[in-house]
mmCIF file of C-alpha atoms in Angstrom:
data_model
loop_
_atom_site.group_PDB
_atom_site.id
_atom_site.type_symbol
_atom_site.label_atom_id
_atom_site.label_comp_id
_atom_site.label_asym_id
_atom_site.label_seq_id
_atom_site.Cartn_x
_atom_site.Cartn_y
_atom_site.Cartn_z
ATOM 1 C CA MET A 101 118.936 149.035 138.024
ATOM 2 C CA GLN A 102 121.731 146.551 138.617
ATOM 3 C CA ARG A 103 122.899 144.946 135.382
ATOM 4 C CA ARG A 104 123.793 141.278 135.290
ATOM 5 C CA ASP A 105 127.304 140.556 134.100
ATOM 6 C CA PHE A 106 127.242 136.753 133.943
ATOM 7 C CA LEU A 107 127.547 136.859 130.152
ATOM 8 C CA LYS A 108 130.665 138.994 130.298
ATOM 9 C CA GLY A 109 132.308 136.902 133.050
ATOM 10 C CA ALA A 110 130.854 133.895 132.197
ATOM 11 C CA ALA A 111 150.485 115.738 116.414
ATOM 12 C CA ILE A 112 151.362 114.251 113.347
ATOM 13 C CA LEU A 113 149.396 114.591 110.118
ATOM 14 C CA SER A 114 147.248 111.473 109.719
ATOM 15 C CA ALA A 115 145.965 110.286 106.357
ATOM 16 C CA ALA A 116 142.898 112.284 105.363
ATOM 17 C CA GLY A 117 139.831 110.155 104.859
ATOM 18 C CA THR A 118 141.168 107.112 106.719
ATOM 19 C CA VAL A 119 137.921 105.798 108.176
ATOM 20 C CA MET A 120 137.331 102.532 110.003
ATOM 21 C CA PRO A 121 134.600 100.319 108.527
ATOM 22 C CA VAL A 122 132.067 101.110 111.240
ATOM 23 C CA LEU A 123 132.090 104.747 110.212
ATOM 24 C CA ALA A 124 131.811 103.857 106.560
ATOM 25 C CA ALA A 125 128.509 102.048 107.076
ATOM 26 C CA SER A 126 126.278 101.689 110.112
ATOM 27 C CA THR A 127 126.302 98.357 111.933
ATOM 28 C CA GLN A 128 122.924 99.122 113.524
ATOM 29 C CA THR A 129 120.975 96.384 111.745
ATOM 30 C CA HIS A 130 117.675 97.627 113.159
ATOM 31 C CA ALA A 131 118.091 101.075 111.610
ATOM 32 C CA MET A 132 116.031 102.066 108.608
ATOM 33 C CA THR A 133 117.631 102.340 105.162
ATOM 34 C CA ASP A 134 117.327 106.139 105.214
ATOM 35 C CA LYS A 135 119.443 106.255 108.349
ATOM 36 C CA THR A 136 122.222 104.135 106.897
ATOM 37 C CA CYS A 137 122.171 106.484 103.912
ATOM 38 C CA GLY A 138 122.458 109.409 106.325
ATOM 39 C CA ARG A 139 118.982 110.877 105.769
ATOM 40 C CA ARG A 140 116.902 111.518 108.909
ATOM 41 C CA ARG A 141 113.808 113.438 109.998
ATOM 42 C CA PHE A 142 113.236 115.017 113.423
ATOM 43 C CA THR A 143 110.513 117.016 115.141
ATOM 44 C CA LEU A 144 111.988 119.511 117.600
ATOM 45 C CA THR A 145 109.559 121.092 120.075
ATOM 46 C CA ASN A 146 110.847 124.002 122.150
ATOM 47 C CA THR A 147 108.893 125.502 125.034
ATOM 48 C CA TYR A 148 109.837 128.719 126.840
ATOM 49 C CA GLN A 149 108.430 130.155 130.061
ATOM 50 C CA LEU A 150 110.342 133.278 130.983
ATOM 51 C CA VAL A 151 111.015 134.218 134.593
ATOM 52 C CA ALA A 152 112.047 137.773 135.433
ATOM 53 C CA PRO A 153 115.364 138.156 137.292
ATOM 54 C CA GLU A 154 114.949 139.448 140.832
ATOM 55 C CA GLY A 155 114.424 143.178 140.826
ATOM 56 C CA SER A 156 113.525 143.323 137.131
ATOM 57 C CA ALA A 157 110.211 144.321 135.615
ATOM 58 C CA GLY A 158 109.020 145.971 132.437
ATOM 59 C CA VAL A 159 109.286 144.969 128.773
ATOM 60 C CA VAL A 160 110.363 141.387 128.098
ATOM 61 C CA LYS A 161 112.205 140.409 124.887
ATOM 62 C CA LEU A 162 113.165 136.947 123.642
ATOM 63 C CA TRP A 163 115.469 136.015 120.753
ATOM 64 C CA VAL A 164 115.418 132.343 119.651
ATOM 65 C CA PRO A 165 117.968 130.993 117.123
ATOM 66 C CA LEU A 166 116.377 129.166 114.189
ATOM 67 C CA PRO A 167 117.998 126.702 111.765
ATOM 68 C CA GLU A 168 118.984 127.841 108.298
ATOM 69 C CA ASN A 169 118.481 125.714 105.191
ATOM 70 C CA THR A 170 121.658 124.145 103.810
ATOM 71 C CA ALA A 171 122.765 121.114 101.792
ATOM 72 C CA PHE A 172 122.825 119.076 105.025
ATOM 73 C CA GLN A 173 119.564 120.246 106.637
ATOM 74 C CA GLN A 174 116.159 121.547 105.595
ATOM 75 C CA VAL A 175 113.421 123.018 107.786
ATOM 76 C CA GLU A 176 110.190 121.520 106.467
ATOM 77 C CA LYS A 177 107.813 122.998 109.041
ATOM 78 C CA LEU A 178 107.952 125.886 111.524
ATOM 79 C CA ASN A 179 105.063 126.852 113.817
ATOM 80 C CA PHE A 180 105.009 128.981 116.957
ATOM 81 C CA SER A 181 102.397 130.194 119.435
ATOM 82 C CA GLY A 182 102.309 131.771 122.878
ATOM 83 C CA THR A 183 101.180 134.598 125.142
ATOM 84 C CA TYR A 184 103.466 137.185 123.525
ATOM 85 C CA GLN A 185 102.276 140.609 122.406
ATOM 86 C CA ASP A 186 104.201 140.338 119.134
ATOM 87 C CA ALA A 187 106.459 137.764 117.466
ATOM 88 C CA TYR A 188 108.155 137.579 114.095
ATOM 89 C CA ILE A 189 111.090 136.019 112.227
ATOM 90 C CA SER A 190 114.027 138.076 110.996
ATOM 91 C CA ALA A 191 117.603 137.613 109.778
ATOM 92 C CA ASN A 192 118.520 141.298 109.907
ATOM 93 C CA ASN A 193 121.984 141.018 111.452
ATOM 94 C CA HIS A 194 125.615 140.866 110.331
ATOM 95 C CA TYR A 195 125.632 137.060 109.976
ATOM 96 C CA GLY A 196 122.099 136.641 108.667
ATOM 97 C CA ALA A 197 121.331 134.524 111.732
ATOM 98 C CA LYS A 198 117.665 133.561 111.475
ATOM 99 C CA THR A 199 115.846 134.632 114.642
ATOM 100 C CA LEU A 200 112.394 134.304 116.171
ATOM 101 C CA PHE A 201 111.865 137.507 118.172
ATOM 102 C CA ALA A 202 109.013 137.813 120.694
ATOM 103 C CA THR A 203 107.986 140.548 123.139
ATOM 104 C CA TRP A 204 105.726 140.891 126.180
ATOM 105 C CA PRO A 205 104.662 144.332 127.527
ATOM 106 C CA ASP A 206 105.713 143.524 131.103
ATOM 107 C CA ALA A 207 106.896 140.689 133.318
ATOM 108 C CA LYS A 208 103.744 140.450 135.421
ATOM 109 C CA GLY A 209 101.767 137.935 133.394
ATOM 110 C CA LYS A 210 102.514 134.483 132.052
ATOM 111 C CA MET A 211 105.252 134.656 129.416
ATOM 112 C CA THR A 212 105.237 131.536 127.245
ATOM 113 C CA LEU A 213 106.195 130.533 123.716
ATOM 114 C CA THR A 214 106.094 127.143 121.987
ATOM 115 C CA LEU A 215 108.052 126.496 118.788
ATOM 116 C CA GLU A 216 107.732 123.352 116.659
ATOM 117 C CA LEU A 217 110.198 122.525 113.895
ATOM 118 C CA VAL A 218 110.275 119.578 111.503
ATOM 119 C CA ILE A 219 113.824 119.133 110.233
ATOM 120 C CA GLU A 220 115.238 116.749 107.644
ATOM 121 C CA THR A 221 118.980 116.171 107.790
ATOM 122 C CA GLN A 222 121.513 114.493 105.540
ATOM 123 C CA ASP A 223 124.941 113.343 106.730
ATOM 124 C CA TRP A 224 127.565 115.703 105.314
ATOM 125 C CA GLU A 225 130.498 113.506 104.280
ATOM 126 C CA PRO A 226 132.559 115.079 101.475
ATOM 127 C CA VAL A 227 135.867 113.491 102.547
ATOM 128 C CA LYS A 228 134.394 110.040 103.167
ATOM 129 C CA SER A 229 132.606 110.117 99.788
ATOM 130 C CA GLY A 230 135.829 110.970 97.960
ATOM 131 C CA GLU A 231 134.802 114.429 96.755
ATOM 132 C CA LEU A 232 138.296 115.798 97.361
ATOM 133 C CA THR A 233 140.188 113.022 95.584
ATOM 134 C CA HIS A 234 140.923 115.203 92.595
ATOM 135 C CA TYR A 235 141.001 118.552 94.372
ATOM 136 C CA ARG A 236 143.875 120.859 93.494
ATOM 137 C CA ALA A 237 144.444 124.068 95.425
ATOM 138 C CA PRO A 238 144.672 127.153 93.176
ATOM 139 C CA ALA A 239 148.007 128.959 93.214
ATOM 140 C CA LYS A 240 146.233 132.196 94.104
ATOM 141 C CA PRO A 241 143.057 131.601 96.153
ATOM 142 C CA GLU A 242 140.084 133.857 95.487
ATOM 143 C CA TYR A 243 137.316 134.107 98.076
ATOM 144 C CA PRO A 244 133.778 135.455 97.532
ATOM 145 C CA ALA A 245 132.828 138.390 99.760
ATOM 146 C CA ASP A 246 130.513 136.253 101.880
ATOM 147 C CA VAL A 247 133.425 133.855 102.543
ATOM 148 C CA ALA A 248 136.184 136.429 103.031
ATOM 149 C CA ILE A 249 134.470 137.732 106.186
ATOM 150 C CA TYR A 250 135.481 134.459 107.852
ATOM 151 C CA LEU A 251 139.126 135.466 107.600
ATOM 152 C CA LYS A 252 138.581 138.455 109.871
ATOM 153 C CA PRO A 253 139.229 138.571 113.627
ATOM 154 C CA THR A 254 136.492 139.026 116.211
ATOM 155 C CA LYS A 255 136.707 140.032 119.861
ATOM 156 C CA HIS A 256 136.967 136.407 121.015
ATOM 157 C CA MET A 257 138.919 135.164 117.983
ATOM 158 C CA PRO A 258 141.952 137.336 117.168
ATOM 159 C CA VAL A 259 144.229 136.170 114.354
ATOM 160 C CA ASP A 260 147.433 137.900 115.416
ATOM 161 C CA GLY A 261 149.753 137.630 118.430
ATOM 162 C CA ILE A 262 149.822 134.238 120.108
ATOM 163 C CA VAL A 263 147.174 132.903 117.699
ATOM 164 C CA LYS A 264 149.309 133.633 114.642
ATOM 165 C CA GLN A 265 152.466 132.396 116.370
ATOM 166 C CA THR A 266 150.785 129.112 117.325
ATOM 167 C CA ALA A 267 149.308 128.596 113.858
ATOM 168 C CA ASP A 268 152.664 129.196 112.156
ATOM 169 C CA LYS A 269 154.390 126.675 114.441
ATOM 170 C CA ILE A 270 151.757 124.044 113.679
ATOM 171 C CA VAL A 271 151.822 124.320 109.882
ATOM 172 C CA GLY A 272 155.558 124.980 109.557
ATOM 173 C CA LYS A 273 156.495 125.240 105.881
ATOM 174 C CA GLU A 274 153.272 123.649 104.651
ATOM 175 C CA THR A 275 151.394 125.981 102.281
ATOM 176 C CA GLU A 276 148.676 123.738 100.808
ATOM 177 C CA PRO A 277 145.389 124.749 102.550
ATOM 178 C CA LEU A 278 143.910 121.253 102.948
ATOM 179 C CA LYS A 279 147.129 119.952 104.520
ATOM 180 C CA GLN A 280 147.319 123.033 106.737
ATOM 181 C CA ALA A 281 143.768 122.306 107.867
ATOM 182 C CA GLN A 282 144.640 118.703 108.666
ATOM 183 C CA LEU A 283 147.704 119.754 110.673
ATOM 184 C CA ILE A 284 145.748 122.312 112.688
ATOM 185 C CA TYR A 285 142.829 119.935 113.233
ATOM 186 C CA ASN A 286 145.113 117.168 114.493
ATOM 187 C CA TRP A 287 146.973 119.569 116.771
ATOM 188 C CA VAL A 288 143.734 120.831 118.319
ATOM 189 C CA SER A 289 142.174 117.391 118.774
ATOM 190 C CA ALA A 290 145.375 115.933 120.271
ATOM 191 C CA ASN A 291 146.459 118.835 122.494
ATOM 192 C CA MET A 292 143.158 120.229 123.757
ATOM 193 C CA TYR A 293 140.895 118.497 126.236
ATOM 194 C CA ARG A 294 137.277 118.696 127.289
ATOM 195 C CA ASP A 295 136.638 120.308 130.666
ATOM 196 C CA ASN A 296 133.147 119.555 131.965
ATOM 197 C CA ASP A 297 133.469 122.236 134.644
ATOM 198 C CA VAL A 298 133.190 124.941 131.977
ATOM 199 C CA ILE A 299 129.757 126.604 131.884
ATOM 200 C CA GLY A 300 127.588 125.913 128.848
ATOM 201 C CA CYS A 301 129.579 125.439 125.651
ATOM 202 C CA GLY A 302 132.366 127.794 126.779
ATOM 203 C CA SER A 303 133.190 131.361 125.764
ATOM 204 C CA GLY A 304 135.594 130.582 122.902
ATOM 205 C CA ASP A 305 138.122 133.207 124.051
ATOM 206 C CA VAL A 306 140.971 131.904 121.904
ATOM 207 C CA ALA A 307 143.846 134.179 122.950
ATOM 208 C CA ALA A 308 143.054 133.645 126.650
ATOM 209 C CA ILE A 309 143.034 129.876 126.166
ATOM 210 C CA LEU A 310 146.372 129.805 124.332
ATOM 211 C CA GLU A 311 148.033 132.270 126.708
ATOM 212 C CA SER A 312 146.915 130.292 129.753
ATOM 213 C CA GLY A 313 148.636 127.135 128.547
ATOM 214 C CA LYS A 314 145.613 125.208 129.842
ATOM 215 C CA LEU A 315 144.111 123.986 126.605
ATOM 216 C CA GLY A 316 140.796 122.865 128.063
ATOM 217 C CA GLY A 317 137.197 123.818 127.515
ATOM 218 C CA LYS A 318 134.036 122.740 125.796
ATOM 219 C CA CYS A 319 132.939 122.738 122.168
ATOM 220 C CA THR A 320 132.965 126.507 121.577
ATOM 221 C CA ASP A 321 136.398 126.817 123.182
ATOM 222 C CA ILE A 322 137.948 123.932 121.252
ATOM 223 C CA ASN A 323 136.374 124.586 117.867
ATOM 224 C CA SER A 324 137.013 128.342 118.187
ATOM 225 C CA VAL A 325 140.722 127.603 118.595
ATOM 226 C CA PHE A 326 140.592 125.547 115.389
ATOM 227 C CA VAL A 327 138.735 128.332 113.547
ATOM 228 C CA ALA A 328 141.043 131.117 114.740
ATOM 229 C CA LEU A 329 144.194 129.133 113.876
ATOM 230 C CA MET A 330 142.802 128.486 110.398
ATOM 231 C CA ARG A 331 142.058 132.166 109.860
ATOM 232 C CA ALA A 332 145.550 133.012 111.089
ATOM 233 C CA VAL A 333 147.105 131.004 108.221
ATOM 234 C CA GLY A 334 144.764 132.588 105.675
ATOM 235 C CA VAL A 335 142.087 129.873 105.351
ATOM 236 C CA PRO A 336 138.462 131.004 105.944
ATOM 237 C CA ALA A 337 136.827 129.136 108.818
ATOM 238 C CA ARG A 338 133.785 129.488 111.060
ATOM 239 C CA GLU A 339 131.783 127.798 113.788
ATOM 240 C CA MET A 340 128.170 126.762 113.426
ATOM 241 C CA PHE A 341 126.116 126.805 116.612
ATOM 242 C CA GLY A 342 123.334 124.273 116.968
ATOM 243 C CA ILE A 343 121.918 121.414 119.006
ATOM 244 C CA ARG A 344 122.003 117.617 118.972
ATOM 245 C CA LEU A 345 118.713 116.047 117.970
ATOM 246 C CA GLY A 346 118.967 112.401 118.958
ATOM 247 C CA GLN A 347 120.816 109.130 118.622
ATOM 248 C CA ALA A 348 124.184 108.935 116.908
ATOM 249 C CA ILE A 349 124.239 105.835 114.705
ATOM 250 C CA LYS A 350 127.661 105.774 113.005
ATOM 251 C CA MET A 351 129.444 107.586 115.822
ATOM 252 C CA GLY A 352 127.309 105.846 118.425
ATOM 253 C CA HIS A 353 129.252 102.650 117.826
ATOM 254 C CA TYR A 354 132.208 104.312 119.553
ATOM 255 C CA SER A 355 130.290 106.084 122.319
ATOM 256 C CA LYS A 356 126.612 105.799 123.198
ATOM 257 C CA LYS A 357 126.676 109.070 125.170
ATOM 258 C CA ALA A 358 129.237 111.444 123.677
ATOM 259 C CA PHE A 359 127.552 112.216 120.348
ATOM 260 C CA GLY A 360 123.832 112.198 121.179
ATOM 261 C CA SER A 361 121.303 109.614 122.340
ATOM 262 C CA ALA A 362 117.582 108.827 122.418
ATOM 263 C CA ASP A 363 115.267 106.177 123.812
ATOM 264 C CA ASP A 364 114.186 103.136 121.805
ATOM 265 C CA LYS A 365 111.256 105.115 120.356
ATOM 266 C CA GLY A 366 113.447 107.946 119.114
ATOM 267 C CA PHE A 367 112.533 110.489 121.801
ATOM 268 C CA ALA A 368 115.156 112.661 123.478
ATOM 269 C CA ASP A 369 115.300 115.538 125.929
ATOM 270 C CA VAL A 370 117.890 117.750 124.220
ATOM 271 C CA THR A 371 117.526 120.805 126.468
ATOM 272 C CA GLY A 372 121.228 120.664 127.305
ATOM 273 C CA GLY A 373 122.316 119.357 123.900
ATOM 274 C CA GLN A 374 123.753 122.597 122.476
ATOM 275 C CA HIS A 375 126.839 121.870 120.390
ATOM 276 C CA CYS A 376 129.097 124.017 118.232
ATOM 277 C CA ARG A 377 130.825 122.586 115.159
ATOM 278 C CA ALA A 378 133.415 124.023 112.768
ATOM 279 C CA MET A 379 133.979 124.277 109.035
ATOM 280 C CA PHE A 380 136.645 125.658 106.731
ATOM 281 C CA TYR A 381 136.689 126.829 103.120
ATOM 282 C CA LEU A 382 138.864 125.550 100.280
ATOM 283 C CA ALA A 383 139.176 127.897 97.310
ATOM 284 C CA GLY A 384 137.961 126.116 94.205
ATOM 285 C CA TYR A 385 135.886 123.655 96.228
ATOM 286 C CA GLY A 386 133.825 125.186 99.034
ATOM 287 C CA TRP A 387 133.078 124.550 102.704
ATOM 288 C CA LEU A 388 134.190 121.417 104.528
ATOM 289 C CA PRO A 389 133.038 120.210 107.971
ATOM 290 C CA ALA A 390 135.215 119.478 111.008
ATOM 291 C CA ASP A 391 134.665 118.859 114.712
ATOM 292 C CA PRO A 392 137.810 118.380 116.833
ATOM 293 C CA ALA A 393 135.773 119.190 119.963
ATOM 294 C CA ASP A 394 133.792 115.961 119.670
ATOM 295 C CA VAL A 395 137.038 113.988 119.524
ATOM 296 C CA THR A 396 137.950 115.383 122.944
ATOM 297 C CA LYS A 397 134.440 114.709 124.260
ATOM 298 C CA MET A 398 134.545 111.078 123.169
ATOM 299 C CA ARG A 399 138.008 110.693 124.723
ATOM 300 C CA LEU A 400 136.757 111.985 128.089
ATOM 301 C CA THR A 401 133.437 110.125 128.013
ATOM 302 C CA GLU A 402 135.026 106.785 127.203
ATOM 303 C CA LYS A 403 138.184 107.434 129.290
ATOM 304 C CA LYS A 404 140.497 106.663 126.380
ATOM 305 C CA GLU A 405 143.872 107.995 125.283
ATOM 306 C CA HIS A 406 144.125 109.932 122.034
ATOM 307 C CA SER A 407 146.186 107.113 120.530
ATOM 308 C CA ASP A 408 143.391 104.578 121.092
ATOM 309 C CA PRO A 409 142.244 103.094 117.736
ATOM 310 C CA ALA A 410 138.617 104.031 118.412
ATOM 311 C CA VAL A 411 139.569 107.645 119.155
ATOM 312 C CA GLN A 412 141.672 107.738 116.005
ATOM 313 C CA ALA A 413 138.747 106.429 113.941
ATOM 314 C CA VAL A 414 136.538 109.214 115.293
ATOM 315 C CA ASN A 415 139.334 111.737 114.764
ATOM 316 C CA ASP A 416 139.697 110.699 111.114
ATOM 317 C CA TYR A 417 135.960 110.794 110.465
ATOM 318 C CA LEU A 418 135.382 114.226 111.979
ATOM 319 C CA PHE A 419 137.861 115.870 109.643
ATOM 320 C CA GLY A 420 135.671 116.410 106.592
ATOM 321 C CA ASN A 421 132.479 114.696 107.775
ATOM 322 C CA TRP A 422 129.504 115.283 110.087
ATOM 323 C CA GLU A 423 126.871 112.765 111.155
ATOM 324 C CA MET A 424 123.691 114.806 111.137
ATOM 325 C CA ASN A 425 121.846 113.852 114.311
ATOM 326 C CA TRP A 426 122.376 117.589 114.928
ATOM 327 C CA VAL A 427 120.971 120.798 113.484
ATOM 328 C CA GLY A 428 122.908 124.021 112.937
ATOM 329 C CA PHE A 429 121.505 127.484 113.628
ATOM 330 C CA ASN A 430 124.016 130.156 112.607
ATOM 331 C CA TYR A 431 127.662 131.282 112.390
ATOM 332 C CA GLY A 432 127.364 134.407 114.548
ATOM 333 C CA ARG A 433 130.294 135.577 116.723
ATOM 334 C CA ASP A 434 130.589 138.883 118.556
ATOM 335 C CA PHE A 435 127.635 140.508 116.775
ATOM 336 C CA ASP A 436 124.456 142.498 117.417
ATOM 337 C CA LEU A 437 121.120 140.749 117.482
ATOM 338 C CA PHE A 438 118.098 142.314 115.820
ATOM 339 C CA PRO A 439 116.382 144.182 117.333
ATOM 340 C CA VAL A 440 119.559 145.274 119.126
ATOM 341 C CA ALA A 441 119.727 143.875 122.645
ATOM 342 C CA GLU A 442 120.877 145.702 125.761
ATOM 343 C CA GLN A 443 123.703 143.195 126.172
ATOM 344 C CA THR A 444 125.709 143.731 123.010
ATOM 345 C CA PRO A 445 127.606 142.469 121.162
ATOM 346 C CA LEU A 446 126.567 138.869 121.805
ATOM 347 C CA ASN A 447 129.432 136.356 121.966
ATOM 348 C CA ASN A 448 127.462 133.694 120.057
ATOM 349 C CA PHE A 449 123.877 132.702 119.382
ATOM 350 C CA GLY A 450 123.529 129.018 120.149
ATOM 351 C CA TYR A 451 121.176 129.459 123.102
ATOM 352 C CA PRO A 452 117.927 131.434 123.386
ATOM 353 C CA TYR A 453 118.553 134.925 124.723
ATOM 354 C CA ALA A 454 116.131 137.051 126.739
ATOM 355 C CA GLU A 455 116.057 140.382 128.549
ATOM 356 C CA VAL A 456 113.629 141.757 131.133
ATOM 357 C CA ASP A 457 113.774 145.565 131.150
ATOM 358 C CA GLY A 458 117.278 145.260 129.721
ATOM 359 C CA ASP A 459 118.494 142.682 132.238
ATOM 360 C CA PRO A 460 119.722 139.466 130.534
ATOM 361 C CA VAL A 461 118.201 136.213 131.769
ATOM 362 C CA ASN A 462 120.773 133.472 132.382
ATOM 363 C CA TYR A 463 120.264 131.159 129.413
ATOM 364 C CA TYR A 464 122.879 128.744 130.790
ATOM 365 C CA GLU A 465 120.301 127.750 133.439
ATOM 366 C CA PRO A 466 117.282 126.352 131.584
ATOM 367 C CA LYS A 467 115.497 125.631 134.873
ATOM 368 C CA VAL A 468 115.777 129.319 135.770
ATOM 369 C CA PHE A 469 115.126 130.573 132.250
ATOM 370 C CA ALA A 470 112.515 127.786 132.094
ATOM 371 C CA TYR A 471 112.952 126.385 128.613
ATOM 372 C CA GLU A 472 112.783 122.796 127.417
ATOM 373 C CA TYR A 473 113.736 121.186 124.103
ATOM 374 C CA LYS A 474 112.255 117.816 123.126
ATOM 375 C CA SER A 475 113.139 115.909 119.969
ATOM 376 C CA SER A 476 111.502 112.929 118.311
ATOM 377 C CA GLU A 477 112.740 111.082 115.262
ATOM 378 C CA GLN A 478 110.473 109.661 112.587
ATOM 379 C CA ARG A 479 111.009 105.894 112.531
#
């Protein structure tokens, strides 16, 4: 049997918390009060119809990433149905990535699964709300075991060599973790660029990106560089893989397309809306959000220079804040799914993953994989 190999192949520190008024409060006068307070509710309906790769037959397996419950999102309802032989939910993997796993005995019959999620989100805005005003970094940081793992390298995110050299150049003599984070964030958002020719969300191969000198890519590439540089200076950091759910309200003032959109009834086809974000950990405080990749996306979408005031407003907001018209699934990088897949380890788990008799199905092509994600927002 021929195995598919597409998965293998395939600045100056600005003032933290400087946010233009539009990002401080929505100007969308038609929006409900809950939205202006950052609380929103979405129904996400995912449908899957698997198609066997040419030449493949036999047992079919599907792994679907599910959202975890956090301070910024809660899954209020989860239902699934389909033609599968067996299906169950598990988080039995290194990152605790919640997974819906389904199997079919062979690829001859109709292979379908429908998943419905009701998700409530809350904008995560610790910097904007002033939570770090009185933060003081401890002289000797201590990290819990479940945080310390995000200091370690992975296959796609080394923390030595060119990654360490680049990180050290960016932070210079600065030793305070929050200021280091701001320096690295600003360097990434200013020096990297979005490349729409990259497949999917990108591979996030940090050393290859830095060694190439071509600092382009998509969200996984750009935010993985931020995460790896942070780890290289000793600050825990991680990506969170997820999907946009609908209209951006606060950020939508600056770009109606870059950060998520929906029709006037709140419906959106989000099949291609996968998006990876980043976060970093401050000892004595906790996790903080960041998203330099969306700064580069807005810059490309709106054809603006990085110095443009609107780009700078977005840049300031996305250091320490997330608008939650998005849901996060997991933090997994270079890890084994459960049950263990034929293609292992998996680079990341932001897309559904399937195998037919051990052959991976190309999840970057939803028309081939035949999956569709639809979102509707409660108005």
